[in-house]
PDB file of C-alpha atoms in Angstrom:
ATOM      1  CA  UNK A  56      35.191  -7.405  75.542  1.00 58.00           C
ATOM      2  CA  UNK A  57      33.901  -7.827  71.891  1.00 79.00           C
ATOM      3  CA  UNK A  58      32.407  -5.011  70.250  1.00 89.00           C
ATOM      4  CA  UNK A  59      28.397  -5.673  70.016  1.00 92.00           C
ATOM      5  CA  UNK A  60      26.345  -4.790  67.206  1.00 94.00           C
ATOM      6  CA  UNK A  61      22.850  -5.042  66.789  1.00 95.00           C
ATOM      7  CA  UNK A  62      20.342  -4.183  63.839  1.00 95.00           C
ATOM      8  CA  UNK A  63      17.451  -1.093  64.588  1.00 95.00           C
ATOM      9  CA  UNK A  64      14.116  -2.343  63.223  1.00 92.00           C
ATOM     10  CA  UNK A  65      10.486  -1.544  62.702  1.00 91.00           C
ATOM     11  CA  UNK A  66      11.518   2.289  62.215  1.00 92.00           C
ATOM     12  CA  UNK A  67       8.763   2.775  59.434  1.00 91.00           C
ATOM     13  CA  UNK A  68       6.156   2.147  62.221  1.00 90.00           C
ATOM     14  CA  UNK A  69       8.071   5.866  63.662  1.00 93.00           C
ATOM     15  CA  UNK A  70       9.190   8.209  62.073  1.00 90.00           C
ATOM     16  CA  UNK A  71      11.013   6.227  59.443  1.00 88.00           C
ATOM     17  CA  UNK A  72      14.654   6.398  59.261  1.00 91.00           C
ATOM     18  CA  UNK A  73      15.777   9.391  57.275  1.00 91.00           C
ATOM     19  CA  UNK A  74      16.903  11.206  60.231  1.00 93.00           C
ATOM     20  CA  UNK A  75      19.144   8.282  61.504  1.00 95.00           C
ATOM     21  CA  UNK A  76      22.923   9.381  61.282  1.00 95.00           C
ATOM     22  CA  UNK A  77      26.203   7.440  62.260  1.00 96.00           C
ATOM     23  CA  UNK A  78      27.269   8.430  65.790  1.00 96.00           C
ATOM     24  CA  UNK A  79      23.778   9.537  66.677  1.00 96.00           C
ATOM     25  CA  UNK A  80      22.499   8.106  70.606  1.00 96.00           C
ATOM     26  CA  UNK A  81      19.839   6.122  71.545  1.00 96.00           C
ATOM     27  CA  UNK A  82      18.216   4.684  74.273  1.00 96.00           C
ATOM     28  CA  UNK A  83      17.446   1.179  74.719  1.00 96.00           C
ATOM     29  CA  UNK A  84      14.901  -0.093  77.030  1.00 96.00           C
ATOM     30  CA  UNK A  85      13.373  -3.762  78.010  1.00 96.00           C
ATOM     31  CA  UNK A  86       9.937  -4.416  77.714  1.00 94.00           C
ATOM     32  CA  UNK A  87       9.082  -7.357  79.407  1.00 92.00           C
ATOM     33  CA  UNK A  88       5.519  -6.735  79.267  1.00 92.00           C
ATOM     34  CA  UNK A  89       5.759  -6.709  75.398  1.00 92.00           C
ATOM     35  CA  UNK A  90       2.960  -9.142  74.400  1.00 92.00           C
ATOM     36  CA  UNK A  91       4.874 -10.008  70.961  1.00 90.00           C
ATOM     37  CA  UNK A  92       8.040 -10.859  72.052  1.00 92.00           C
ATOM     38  CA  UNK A  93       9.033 -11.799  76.039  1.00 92.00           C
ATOM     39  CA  UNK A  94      12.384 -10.555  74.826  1.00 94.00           C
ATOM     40  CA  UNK A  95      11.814  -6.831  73.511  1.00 95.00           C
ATOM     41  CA  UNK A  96      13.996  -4.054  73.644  1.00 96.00           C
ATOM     42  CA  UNK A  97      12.495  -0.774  72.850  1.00 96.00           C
ATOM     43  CA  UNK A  98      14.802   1.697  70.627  1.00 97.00           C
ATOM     44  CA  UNK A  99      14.451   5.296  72.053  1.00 96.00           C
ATOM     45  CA  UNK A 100      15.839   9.007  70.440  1.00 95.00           C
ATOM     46  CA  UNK A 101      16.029  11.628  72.704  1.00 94.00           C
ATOM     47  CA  UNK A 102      13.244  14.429  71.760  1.00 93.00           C
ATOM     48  CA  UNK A 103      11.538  11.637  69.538  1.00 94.00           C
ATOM     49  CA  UNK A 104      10.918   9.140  71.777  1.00 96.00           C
ATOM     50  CA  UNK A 105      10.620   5.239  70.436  1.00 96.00           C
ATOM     51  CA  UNK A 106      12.013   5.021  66.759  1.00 96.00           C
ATOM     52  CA  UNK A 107      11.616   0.971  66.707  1.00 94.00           C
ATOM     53  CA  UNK A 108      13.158  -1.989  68.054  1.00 95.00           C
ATOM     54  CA  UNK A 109      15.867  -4.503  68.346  1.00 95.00           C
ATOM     55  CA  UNK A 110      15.218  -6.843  65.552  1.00 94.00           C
ATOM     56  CA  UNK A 111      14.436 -10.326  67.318  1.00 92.00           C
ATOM     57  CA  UNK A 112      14.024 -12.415  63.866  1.00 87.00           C
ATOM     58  CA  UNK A 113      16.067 -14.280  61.522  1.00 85.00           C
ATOM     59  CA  UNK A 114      13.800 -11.866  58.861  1.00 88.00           C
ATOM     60  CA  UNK A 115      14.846  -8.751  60.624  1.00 89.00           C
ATOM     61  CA  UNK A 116      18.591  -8.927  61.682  1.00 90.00           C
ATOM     62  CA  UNK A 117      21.259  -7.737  59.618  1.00 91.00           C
ATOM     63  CA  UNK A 118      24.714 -10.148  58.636  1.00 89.00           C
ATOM     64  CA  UNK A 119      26.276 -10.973  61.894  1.00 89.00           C
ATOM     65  CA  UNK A 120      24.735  -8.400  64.716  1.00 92.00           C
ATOM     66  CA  UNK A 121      22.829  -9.448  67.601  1.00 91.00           C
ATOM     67  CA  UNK A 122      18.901 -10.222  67.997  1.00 92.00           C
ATOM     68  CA  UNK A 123      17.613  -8.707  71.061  1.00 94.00           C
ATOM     69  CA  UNK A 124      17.492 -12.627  72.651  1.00 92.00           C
ATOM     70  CA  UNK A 125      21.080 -12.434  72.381  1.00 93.00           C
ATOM     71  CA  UNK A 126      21.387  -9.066  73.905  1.00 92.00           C
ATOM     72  CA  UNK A 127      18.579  -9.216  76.585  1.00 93.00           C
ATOM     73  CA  UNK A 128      20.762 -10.662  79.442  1.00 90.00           C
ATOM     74  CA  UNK A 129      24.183  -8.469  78.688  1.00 90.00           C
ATOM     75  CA  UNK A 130      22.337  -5.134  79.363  1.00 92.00           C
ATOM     76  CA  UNK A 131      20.187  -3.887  82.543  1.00 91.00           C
ATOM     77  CA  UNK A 132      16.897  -2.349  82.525  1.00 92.00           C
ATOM     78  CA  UNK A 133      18.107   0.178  79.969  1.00 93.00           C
ATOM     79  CA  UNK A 134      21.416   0.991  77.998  1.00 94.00           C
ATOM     80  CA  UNK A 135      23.075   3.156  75.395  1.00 95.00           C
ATOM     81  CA  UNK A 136      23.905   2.841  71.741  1.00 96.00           C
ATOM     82  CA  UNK A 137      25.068   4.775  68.817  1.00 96.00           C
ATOM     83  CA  UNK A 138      23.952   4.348  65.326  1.00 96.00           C
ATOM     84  CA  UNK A 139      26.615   3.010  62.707  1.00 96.00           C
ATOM     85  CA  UNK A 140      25.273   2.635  59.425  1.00 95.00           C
ATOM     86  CA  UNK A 141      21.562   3.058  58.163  1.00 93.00           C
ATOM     87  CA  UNK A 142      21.105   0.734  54.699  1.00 88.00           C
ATOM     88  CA  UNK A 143      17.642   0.016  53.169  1.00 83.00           C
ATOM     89  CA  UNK A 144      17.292  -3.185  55.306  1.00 81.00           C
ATOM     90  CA  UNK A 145      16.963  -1.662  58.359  1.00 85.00           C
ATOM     91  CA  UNK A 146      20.190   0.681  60.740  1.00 94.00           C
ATOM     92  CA  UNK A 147      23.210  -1.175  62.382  1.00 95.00           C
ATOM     93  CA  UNK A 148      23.886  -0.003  65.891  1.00 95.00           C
ATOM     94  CA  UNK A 149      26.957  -0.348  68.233  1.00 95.00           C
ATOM     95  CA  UNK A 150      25.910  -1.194  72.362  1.00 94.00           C
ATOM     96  CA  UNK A 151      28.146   1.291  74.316  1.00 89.00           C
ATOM     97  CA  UNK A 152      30.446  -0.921  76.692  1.00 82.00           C
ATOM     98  CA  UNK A 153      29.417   1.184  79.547  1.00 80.00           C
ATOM     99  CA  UNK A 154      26.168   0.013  79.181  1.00 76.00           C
ATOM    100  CA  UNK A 155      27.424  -3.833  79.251  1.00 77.00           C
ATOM    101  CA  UNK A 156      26.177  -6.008  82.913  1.00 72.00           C
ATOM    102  CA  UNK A 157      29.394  -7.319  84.082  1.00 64.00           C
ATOM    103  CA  UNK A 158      28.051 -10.531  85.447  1.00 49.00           C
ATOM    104  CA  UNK A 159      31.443 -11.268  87.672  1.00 47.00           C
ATOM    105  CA  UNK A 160      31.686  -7.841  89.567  1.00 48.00           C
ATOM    106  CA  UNK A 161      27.514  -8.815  90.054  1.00 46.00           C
ATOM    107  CA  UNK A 162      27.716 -11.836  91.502  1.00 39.00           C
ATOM    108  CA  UNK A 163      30.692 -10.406  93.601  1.00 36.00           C
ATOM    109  CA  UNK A 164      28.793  -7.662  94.975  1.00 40.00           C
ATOM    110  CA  UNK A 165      25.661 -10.550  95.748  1.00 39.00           C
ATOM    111  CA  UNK A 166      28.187 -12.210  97.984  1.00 39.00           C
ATOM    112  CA  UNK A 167      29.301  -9.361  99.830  1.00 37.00           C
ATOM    113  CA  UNK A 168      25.814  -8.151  99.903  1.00 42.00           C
ATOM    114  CA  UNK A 169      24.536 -11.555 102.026  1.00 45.00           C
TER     115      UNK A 169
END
């Protein structure tokens, strides 16, 4: 499976970013009640709390990472990430594989399930 990359946004609304270092964890979270975006994922530090959010917007994501639409449906509820650069324009991020939904072994489970 392809490594996934995804760019950290809206960390001046925080605590800004000059704490964020590569290798660092975070916590990502859905928000489906978000009333900006149906598709929000919630960026989380442990001991800090929310730091920002998965940029969702050809404005906001970096080169070639992910938006959070992209994302949304290859993670559960929550999932784990470690910073892997931080640049003016906002703080690339890396999804840890363990955190991936593998949508076969799912639907394999659903049928043994019924």
């Amino acid at each position: 499976m392809a490594k996934i990359y995804f760019t950290l946004t809206g960390t001046k609304y925080y605590y800004g970013k000059e704490f964020l270092k590569p290798g660092i964890t975070l916590q990502l979270k859905k928000e489906p009640n978000n009333k900006y975006d149906k598709e929000a994922i919630v960026v989380r530090m442990e001991g800090l709390g929310d730091i920002g959010h998965v940029a969702n917007s050809t404005h906001t994501v970096i080169g070639e990472s992910m938006s959070a639409g992209r994302i949304y449906d290859k993670i559960g509820d929550t999932a784990k990430a470690k910073v892997v650069m931080v640049t003016e324009h906002g703080t690339i991020c890396k999804l840890c594989k363990k955190s991936m939904v593998d949508h076969k072994r799912k639907n394999v489970e659903e049928d043994v399930s019924e």
